[in-house]
């Protein structure tokens, strides 16, 4: 079950968010600086325009003063050109007034506005003096003309001095403001370049970090792929070994039964020990296949206490003498509907993980009890569950490690000492069974796992019985063709079927089976799945061409490539074989009856 690699995704997300933040900052900075530069440039242009307007007013004031002096001299000499010079003076005053009005309309600082106001006041006084001088001059009396000339040359000069001084002040202020604004533009430019340089360095660093993270993730993915490939190779190797080993176990079990049928009472106990050892070996093979995730899921009703006892026997030999194992079964039977092998795999994985967390030794407690869940703990639906507790007194884990312990390939063990699949497998199996898992861990104290599996809802359910515990059904003389490439195992199968009331023929391979069936058809084909020359499914395909209704019972010890239809897993006891053969014939008879009806 693929689960997200949160730590890789989280780091990558942080880096991407940081890069986006840097880019957004650069964009915002660009807009901000652009707006600020436009504003400061506008202020600089206005300051420059103001300085030019003040300079123009100052120029007009000089022109006005010149014509006024000429006008005053003409008055004093009683020159005939007095009216002409006055007309030029009036024109100069009009030009001065126009430029001054334009200057007053421009936005300016309070200091410049005060200076402009002084210019306006002085100019108004200038005109007032001029009007007084005109009245005196037009009387025609020499004394009045002299007074008019003195008035123009006296008070008008004072007014001009005020205007010139105010113009100089305004020009200085406007020039200073203009220089300040242009200097501010240069400062903004320098600051912007520094900011952009810093942000660019940050962006490059983040991009480099992202590239390093991507490379690290690529290497980690490649390593996980290599690990998965190694596990797949191990699974195929284990499957091939299991096929041959199950054949050997089948021979041991079957011939043990043959000997037991004829043995004296004093030897039956010895044969029982042989059978128990062979069955234990078959159980270990099943556990191996379950660990490599290739064994078929066999659903049945079973008691969790039985699995707990079997796991206790297995773990007592594997955890080591430095680990104290305490197993507490449920006081009452806890029936589950599922695969007992998967529950045992969960127990073993958690126990081994607990052992590894206690390198100096400690205690592992495995306890089972039935609980009623109504509060939604571990994300469960309300109902009746098995609570399986696995607790250790190991080193414990910090919260950041607990958050990742179920990630595939995550491990805290040194490289080469762990695959990181144990707890991921536990959560996968529990989740697939509709259960839940919770974990509590504290550094220096230990770790406690709680597994919740839904109990069977049938109160009348009982653990499924092995066929050997009941009387196996006998045949009625039906013809059975047995195809098995292992001659010893094929001989034992034929012997069991013959003793069970069937007519049996044996074939050591697919070619011999085709020839035997062509010579004399049979009522049932019992065939191995994996054979050297031709597989069992291919043999069935060939025989069905001439006999499409031929029922088939596959016998296999190889977990991969199991075909559909009736299948009996190796090794099997005589009772299981006879029960499976009887069931296959019964199914074929019902199918034939339904077709004829």
XYZ file of C-alpha atoms in Angstrom:
597
model
C 0.000 0.000 0.000
C 1.767 3.176 -1.164
C 1.794 5.915 1.422
C 3.028 9.475 0.879
C 6.587 10.383 1.702
C 5.564 13.332 3.858
C 9.095 14.386 4.775
C 10.191 14.714 1.114
C 6.973 16.459 0.097
C 7.163 18.797 3.116
C 10.719 19.905 2.380
C 9.995 20.389 -1.297
C 6.846 22.322 -0.473
C 8.764 24.634 1.870
C 11.430 25.323 -0.773
C 8.837 25.942 -3.482
C 6.923 28.254 -1.166
C 10.127 30.127 -0.352
C 10.989 30.516 -4.047
C 7.483 31.770 -4.773
C 7.772 34.174 -1.832
C 11.088 35.497 -3.194
C 9.612 35.948 -6.660
C 6.540 37.680 -5.244
C 8.815 39.901 -3.145
C 10.819 40.821 -6.230
C 7.642 41.641 -8.148
C 6.246 43.708 -5.258
C 9.622 45.402 -4.834
C 9.715 46.185 -8.539
C 6.255 47.738 -8.485
C 7.034 49.611 -5.254
C 10.353 50.945 -6.507
C 8.853 51.858 -9.861
C 6.029 53.762 -8.179
C 8.457 55.449 -5.794
C 10.803 56.423 -8.603
C 7.905 57.792 -10.647
C 6.760 59.786 -7.624
C 10.220 61.125 -6.859
C 10.859 61.874 -10.536
C 7.593 63.795 -10.644
C 8.596 65.748 -7.544
C 12.007 66.434 -9.078
C 10.393 67.626 -12.305
C 8.041 69.867 -10.356
C 10.976 71.254 -8.347
C 12.866 71.874 -11.576
C 9.801 73.527 -13.120
C 9.420 75.649 -9.993
C 13.066 76.720 -10.134
C 12.695 77.664 -13.794
C 9.516 79.634 -13.032
C 11.277 81.527 -10.218
C 14.202 82.241 -12.519
C 11.756 83.573 -15.094
C 10.120 85.835 -12.494
C 13.554 87.087 -11.442
C 14.379 87.813 -15.064
C 11.097 89.667 -15.500
C 11.756 91.659 -12.345
C 15.099 92.833 -13.744
C 13.424 93.833 -16.993
C 10.715 95.636 -15.047
C 13.285 97.443 -12.934
C 15.204 98.575 -16.007
C 12.193 100.103 -17.666
C 11.179 101.718 -14.389
C 14.585 103.402 -14.078
C 14.356 104.606 -17.653
C 10.874 105.909 -16.956
C 12.041 107.712 -13.807
C 14.929 109.459 -15.671
C 12.575 110.588 -18.427
C 10.296 112.086 -15.794
C 13.176 113.949 -14.174
C 14.421 115.361 -17.540
C 10.873 116.069 -18.707
C 11.799 114.171 -21.817
C 9.255 113.895 -24.580
C 9.785 110.079 -24.630
C 8.379 109.704 -21.143
C 5.121 108.220 -22.408
C 7.021 105.703 -24.514
C 9.189 104.534 -21.641
C 6.127 104.322 -19.435
C 4.369 102.175 -22.015
C 7.368 99.790 -22.023
C 7.286 99.778 -18.222
C 3.581 98.893 -18.202
C 4.208 96.063 -20.713
C 7.084 94.746 -18.581
C 4.835 94.880 -15.499
C 2.163 92.874 -17.311
C 4.721 90.223 -18.303
C 6.024 90.091 -14.744
C 2.510 89.731 -13.379
C 1.745 86.873 -15.778
C 4.876 84.936 -14.866
C 4.308 85.595 -11.179
C 0.725 84.320 -11.439
C 1.988 81.153 -13.161
C 4.528 80.709 -10.363
C 1.817 81.065 -7.716
C -0.186 78.253 -9.320
C 2.654 75.749 -9.036
C 2.772 73.458 -5.946
C 5.609 74.464 -3.685
C 6.892 74.059 -0.163
C 5.661 76.447 2.553
C 9.014 78.279 2.491
C 8.817 78.926 -1.248
C 5.158 79.916 -0.964
C 6.150 82.511 1.681
C 8.862 83.905 -0.593
C 6.431 84.075 -3.546
C 3.944 85.866 -1.316
C 6.647 88.440 -0.505
C 7.286 88.897 -4.234
C 3.573 89.487 -4.816
C 3.389 91.998 -1.959
C 6.456 93.856 -3.200
C 5.094 93.922 -6.730
C 1.745 95.294 -5.542
C 3.633 98.008 -3.639
C 5.656 98.630 -6.784
C 2.491 99.299 -8.766
C 1.076 101.490 -6.003
C 4.183 103.685 -6.120
C 3.925 103.808 -9.889
C 0.339 105.036 -9.773
C 1.305 107.768 -7.271
C 4.208 108.838 -9.498
C 1.904 109.032 -12.529
C -0.509 111.330 -10.749
C 2.309 113.712 -9.716
C 3.842 113.663 -13.170
C 0.609 114.513 -14.952
C 0.109 117.736 -12.975
C 2.781 119.293 -15.160
C 4.426 121.172 -12.320
C 8.176 120.856 -12.130
C 8.065 120.210 -8.376
C 5.617 117.367 -8.853
C 7.724 115.848 -11.606
C 10.772 115.977 -9.349
C 8.760 114.372 -6.570
C 7.510 111.674 -8.940
C 11.039 110.886 -10.120
C 12.311 110.732 -6.535
C 9.414 108.477 -5.585
C 10.128 106.038 -8.412
C 13.870 105.992 -7.833
C 13.476 105.626 -4.057
C 10.659 103.370 -2.973
C 10.564 101.388 -6.232
C 14.199 100.454 -5.777
C 13.387 99.172 -2.299
C 10.505 97.080 -3.682
C 12.737 95.682 -6.390
C 15.303 94.696 -3.787
C 12.631 92.727 -1.890
C 11.530 91.026 -5.131
C 15.095 90.117 -6.126
C 15.914 88.762 -2.627
C 12.705 86.668 -2.521
C 13.443 85.331 -6.012
C 16.932 84.294 -4.961
C 15.524 82.561 -1.891
C 12.919 80.726 -3.970
C 15.494 79.653 -6.555
C 17.788 78.337 -3.825
C 14.969 76.405 -2.144
C 13.669 74.947 -5.417
C 17.167 73.975 -6.522
C 17.861 72.336 -3.180
C 14.576 70.365 -3.392
C 15.351 69.354 -6.973
C 18.824 68.142 -6.017
C 17.386 66.250 -3.040
C 14.840 64.498 -5.233
C 17.444 63.501 -7.820
C 19.730 62.285 -5.035
C 16.802 60.279 -3.652
C 16.330 58.695 -7.063
C 19.974 57.640 -7.079
C 19.604 56.258 -3.545
C 16.506 54.281 -4.476
C 18.343 52.868 -7.463
C 21.284 51.752 -5.319
C 18.994 50.240 -2.661
C 16.973 48.462 -5.310
C 20.085 46.966 -6.853
C 21.170 45.717 -3.419
C 17.744 44.224 -2.708
C 17.617 42.547 -6.101
C 21.122 41.159 -5.582
C 20.197 39.758 -2.153
C 16.922 38.283 -3.404
C 18.667 36.813 -6.429
C 21.233 35.155 -4.176
C 18.409 33.771 -2.008
C 16.538 32.520 -5.078
C 19.682 30.835 -6.426
C 20.339 29.264 -3.011
C 16.762 27.984 -2.825
C 16.949 26.649 -6.361
C 20.208 24.905 -5.496
C 18.624 23.484 -2.343
C 15.670 22.292 -4.396
C 18.000 20.653 -6.902
C 19.939 18.953 -4.088
C 16.678 17.806 -2.504
C 15.430 16.487 -5.847
C 18.700 14.626 -6.343
C 18.518 13.217 -2.828
C 14.936 12.169 -3.437
C 15.914 10.583 -6.752
C 18.673 8.639 -5.040
C 16.313 7.585 -2.257
C 13.729 6.449 -4.801
C 16.429 4.547 -6.676
C 17.526 2.920 -3.424
C 13.932 1.984 -2.595
C 13.545 0.575 -6.091
C 16.676 -1.510 -5.640
C 15.394 -2.717 -2.280
C 12.034 -3.579 -3.810
C 13.783 -5.452 -6.615
C 15.903 -7.354 -4.106
C 12.775 -8.217 -2.134
C 11.040 -9.321 -5.337
C 14.009 -11.543 -6.203
C 13.953 -12.886 -2.666
C 10.234 -13.549 -3.017
C 10.697 -15.470 -6.258
C 13.562 -17.450 -4.731
C 11.521 -18.176 -1.600
C 8.550 -19.179 -3.736
C 10.654 -21.664 -5.694
C 12.163 -23.082 -2.530
C 8.705 -23.288 -0.934
C 7.451 -25.313 -3.897
C 10.111 -27.981 -3.496
C 10.030 -27.852 0.290
C 6.254 -28.279 0.380
C 6.595 -31.321 -1.853
C 9.089 -32.807 0.605
C 6.827 -32.035 3.552
C 3.908 -33.592 1.722
C 5.885 -36.798 1.266
C 6.872 -36.842 4.945
C 3.298 -36.245 6.142
C 1.686 -38.722 3.782
C 4.132 -41.557 4.389
C 3.939 -40.899 8.103
C 0.202 -41.588 7.812
C 0.888 -44.760 5.806
C 3.281 -46.053 8.449
C 0.894 -45.067 11.241
C -1.852 -47.191 9.685
C 0.280 -50.310 10.147
C 2.409 -49.388 13.153
C 2.207 -50.866 16.626
C 0.987 -48.783 19.517
C 4.472 -48.195 20.916
C 5.577 -46.460 17.699
C 2.542 -44.226 17.231
C 3.903 -41.612 19.607
C 7.134 -41.401 17.622
C 5.202 -41.024 14.387
C 3.117 -38.306 16.033
C 6.281 -36.378 16.809
C 7.376 -36.715 13.181
C 3.994 -35.467 11.977
C 4.042 -32.521 14.431
C 7.517 -31.521 13.292
C 6.469 -31.680 9.634
C 3.351 -29.626 10.309
C 5.479 -27.063 12.199
C 7.806 -26.898 9.195
C 4.787 -26.357 6.954
C 3.673 -23.537 9.248
C 7.104 -21.905 9.039
C 6.969 -22.116 5.260
C 3.584 -20.440 5.308
C 4.961 -17.670 7.501
C 7.851 -17.157 5.102
C 5.467 -16.828 2.179
C 3.301 -14.453 4.174
C 6.293 -12.244 4.992
C 7.224 -11.870 1.343
C 3.564 -11.011 0.615
C 3.057 -13.748 -1.962
C 0.982 -16.218 -0.025
C -2.682 -16.349 -0.874
C -5.136 -14.958 1.676
C -7.183 -17.736 3.254
C -10.290 -16.372 4.959
C -11.666 -18.442 7.786
C -13.097 -18.069 11.280
C -10.371 -18.549 13.889
C -9.713 -17.848 17.543
C -7.162 -15.098 18.145
C -5.930 -16.953 21.245
C -4.865 -19.871 19.054
C -2.795 -17.594 16.831
C -1.353 -15.936 19.922
C -0.247 -19.319 21.289
C 1.373 -20.289 17.977
C 3.127 -16.925 17.808
C 4.345 -17.392 21.377
C 5.966 -20.680 20.442
C 7.632 -19.084 17.409
C 8.823 -15.910 19.153
C 10.164 -17.762 22.190
C 12.819 -19.256 19.890
C 13.579 -16.152 17.829
C 13.568 -13.083 20.119
C 16.644 -14.156 22.074
C 17.441 -14.899 25.685
C 17.955 -11.218 26.545
C 14.236 -10.511 25.927
C 11.569 -11.545 28.420
C 8.401 -12.415 26.480
C 5.064 -12.259 28.284
C 1.941 -13.356 26.408
C -1.485 -12.739 27.938
C -4.337 -14.339 25.944
C -7.897 -13.122 26.130
C -9.886 -14.686 28.999
C -12.664 -15.454 26.520
C -12.409 -16.730 22.931
C -12.128 -13.877 20.421
C -13.285 -15.086 17.009
C -12.116 -13.276 13.876
C -12.934 -13.784 10.223
C -9.802 -13.376 8.147
C -6.398 -14.903 7.539
C -4.770 -16.286 10.683
C -1.392 -16.106 8.951
C -1.714 -12.355 8.534
C -2.518 -11.883 12.212
C 0.554 -13.945 13.082
C 2.609 -11.799 10.706
C 1.381 -8.655 12.505
C 2.334 -10.098 15.892
C 5.774 -11.240 14.721
C 6.580 -7.932 13.007
C 5.674 -5.909 16.114
C 7.544 -8.275 18.425
C 10.706 -8.216 16.296
C 10.499 -4.423 16.095
C 10.197 -4.304 19.894
C 13.222 -6.590 20.281
C 15.317 -4.326 18.036
C 14.372 -1.367 20.237
C 15.927 -3.132 23.243
C 19.541 -3.927 22.281
C 20.427 -4.344 25.967
C 17.441 -6.531 26.739
C 14.020 -5.843 28.176
C 10.450 -7.047 28.331
C 7.914 -7.527 25.539
C 4.257 -7.909 26.521
C 1.692 -9.227 24.037
C -1.901 -9.173 25.291
C -5.227 -9.792 23.588
C -8.695 -8.873 24.778
C -12.129 -8.230 23.319
C -13.365 -4.619 23.487
C -16.438 -2.687 22.453
C -15.484 0.502 20.600
C -17.982 3.347 20.735
C -15.775 6.439 20.880
C -14.198 6.235 17.427
C -10.686 5.512 18.738
C -7.995 4.936 16.069
C -10.527 6.012 13.443
C -12.696 2.929 13.999
C -16.388 2.500 13.458
C -18.355 1.516 16.563
C -18.433 -2.239 17.091
C -16.811 -5.252 18.724
C -13.062 -5.568 18.198
C -10.009 -7.538 19.206
C -7.516 -5.246 20.935
C -4.014 -6.617 20.482
C -1.432 -4.833 22.656
C 2.308 -5.120 21.988
C 4.416 -3.161 24.472
C 8.155 -2.968 25.098
C 10.556 -1.322 27.554
C 12.896 -0.126 24.829
C 14.426 3.212 23.905
C 11.154 4.778 22.762
C 10.746 7.303 19.953
C 10.366 11.101 19.712
C 7.148 12.487 18.168
C 8.774 13.269 14.808
C 9.819 9.625 14.459
C 6.396 8.324 15.529
C 4.836 10.421 12.767
C 6.840 8.528 10.141
C 7.181 4.967 11.428
C 4.507 3.610 9.070
C 6.142 5.103 5.951
C 7.457 2.354 3.644
C 11.265 2.026 3.747
C 11.564 4.399 6.710
C 13.851 2.962 9.365
C 15.949 4.256 12.233
C 18.288 1.299 12.020
C 21.783 1.563 10.465
C 22.027 1.028 6.736
C 21.816 -2.627 5.823
C 20.155 -3.659 9.098
C 16.537 -2.916 8.233
C 14.277 -2.584 5.199
C 11.728 -0.235 6.769
C 8.850 -2.491 5.679
C 7.870 -4.180 8.950
C 5.563 -1.513 10.390
C 4.372 -0.481 6.925
C 3.265 -4.078 6.397
C 1.490 -4.085 9.767
C -0.513 -0.976 8.939
C -1.239 -2.281 5.445
C -2.648 -5.562 6.768
C -4.627 -3.917 9.566
C -6.119 -1.287 7.261
C -7.021 -3.881 4.620
C -8.864 -5.841 7.325
C -10.919 -2.777 8.277
C -9.098 -2.281 11.554
C -6.965 0.439 13.065
C -3.628 0.925 14.757
C -2.392 3.430 17.333
C 1.008 3.951 18.897
C 2.234 5.679 22.037
C 5.953 6.114 22.624
C 8.154 8.068 25.018
C 11.949 8.250 24.771
C 13.597 6.280 27.532
C 10.352 4.559 28.591
C 9.190 2.401 25.689
C 6.566 1.963 22.985
C 3.055 0.502 22.985
C 1.163 -0.512 19.832
C -2.549 -1.217 19.916
C -4.056 -3.145 17.010
C -7.826 -3.256 16.566
C -9.427 -5.957 14.384
C -13.159 -6.378 14.000
C -14.536 -9.550 15.577
C -16.904 -11.770 13.635
C -20.535 -10.711 14.022
C -21.828 -14.283 14.092
C -22.242 -15.279 17.752
C -22.660 -18.915 16.689
C -19.474 -18.993 14.630
C -16.852 -21.538 15.597
C -13.279 -21.870 14.431
C -13.105 -23.733 11.145
C -12.145 -27.371 11.607
C -9.434 -29.142 9.691
C -10.735 -31.911 7.444
C -8.587 -34.398 9.349
C -10.666 -33.864 12.471
C -13.777 -35.231 10.740
C -14.376 -38.332 8.678
C -13.093 -37.723 5.130
C -15.626 -38.602 2.397
C -14.884 -41.708 0.348
C -15.087 -42.063 -3.390
C -17.375 -44.277 -5.419
C -14.926 -45.706 -7.894
C -14.467 -42.561 -9.943
C -11.423 -42.404 -12.205
C -8.760 -39.866 -11.146
C -5.683 -38.954 -13.195
C -2.830 -37.671 -10.976
C -0.123 -35.554 -12.657
C 2.902 -34.867 -10.426
C 6.517 -34.422 -11.536
C 7.828 -35.643 -8.152
C 7.395 -39.421 -8.406
C 7.470 -40.050 -4.653
C 4.830 -37.399 -3.946
C 2.767 -38.593 -6.928
C 2.909 -42.125 -5.601
C 1.718 -41.016 -2.142
C -1.197 -39.038 -3.662
C -2.215 -42.057 -5.738
C -2.023 -44.289 -2.698
C -4.236 -41.960 -0.631
C -6.848 -41.715 -3.391
C -6.825 -45.444 -4.009
C -7.343 -46.076 -0.317
C -10.180 -43.539 -0.383
C -12.241 -45.449 -2.945
C -11.023 -44.034 -6.291
C -9.501 -45.623 -9.380
C -6.196 -43.897 -9.854
C -3.699 -43.486 -12.694
C -0.494 -41.518 -12.353
C 1.496 -39.524 -14.918
C 4.967 -38.064 -14.231
C 4.432 -35.115 -16.563
C 2.114 -33.259 -18.907
C 2.971 -35.288 -22.053
C 2.285 -38.565 -20.306
C -0.961 -37.143 -18.922
C -2.182 -36.162 -22.412
C -1.421 -39.642 -23.698
C -3.090 -41.321 -20.697
C -6.229 -39.205 -21.043
C -6.424 -39.873 -24.770
C -6.229 -43.620 -24.084
C -8.838 -43.611 -21.317
C -10.646 -40.546 -20.122
C -10.971 -39.807 -16.414
C -13.577 -38.240 -14.113
C -11.142 -35.822 -12.417
C -7.706 -34.411 -13.154
C -5.447 -33.756 -10.123
C -2.390 -31.866 -11.333
C 0.541 -29.871 -10.033
C 0.756 -26.258 -11.217
C 4.504 -25.887 -11.804
C 6.115 -28.694 -13.831
C 9.278 -28.797 -15.960
C 7.913 -29.424 -19.453
C 4.448 -27.906 -19.281
C 2.534 -26.094 -16.546
C -0.638 -27.466 -15.068
C -2.884 -24.701 -16.504
C -1.449 -25.327 -19.991
C -2.148 -29.064 -19.608
C -5.730 -28.315 -18.592
C -6.137 -26.031 -21.610
C -5.060 -28.873 -23.942
C -7.278 -31.493 -22.315
C -10.303 -29.195 -22.330
C -10.117 -29.005 -26.099
C -11.320 -32.625 -26.323
C -12.997 -32.884 -22.925
C -14.337 -29.403 -21.966
C -16.268 -30.704 -18.970
C -13.277 -32.348 -17.286
C -13.123 -31.155 -13.632
C -9.702 -30.116 -12.318
C -8.097 -29.926 -8.870
C -4.796 -28.049 -8.751
C -2.205 -28.947 -6.105
C 0.537 -26.394 -5.642
C 3.230 -25.368 -3.224
C 4.211 -22.348 -5.340
C 2.453 -19.117 -4.354
C 2.721 -17.341 -7.719
C 0.719 -18.134 -10.818
C -2.012 -20.080 -9.039
C -4.853 -20.526 -11.560
C -8.517 -20.049 -10.867
C -10.732 -22.916 -9.849
C -10.338 -25.590 -7.177
C -6.882 -25.478 -5.619
C -5.273 -27.434 -2.778
C -2.190 -25.913 -1.148
C 0.783 -28.156 -0.421
C 1.577 -29.799 1.882
C -1.773 -31.429 2.551
C -2.940 -34.293 4.718
C -4.860 -37.315 3.409
C -8.080 -35.944 4.855
C -7.703 -32.585 3.115
C -6.892 -34.299 -0.192
C -9.913 -36.610 -0.030
C -12.172 -33.708 0.978
C -10.912 -31.535 -1.888
C -11.319 -34.357 -4.449
C -14.853 -35.078 -3.245
C -15.743 -31.354 -3.413
C -14.361 -31.022 -6.953
C -16.409 -34.006 -8.169
C -19.534 -32.714 -6.436
C -19.125 -29.268 -8.064
C -18.697 -30.890 -11.482
C -21.810 -33.014 -10.944
C -23.878 -29.969 -9.976
C -22.624 -28.031 -12.992
C -23.527 -30.909 -15.312
C -26.985 -31.196 -13.730
C -27.612 -27.466 -14.115
C -26.593 -27.587 -17.773
C -28.840 -30.553 -18.525
C -31.770 -28.905 -16.738
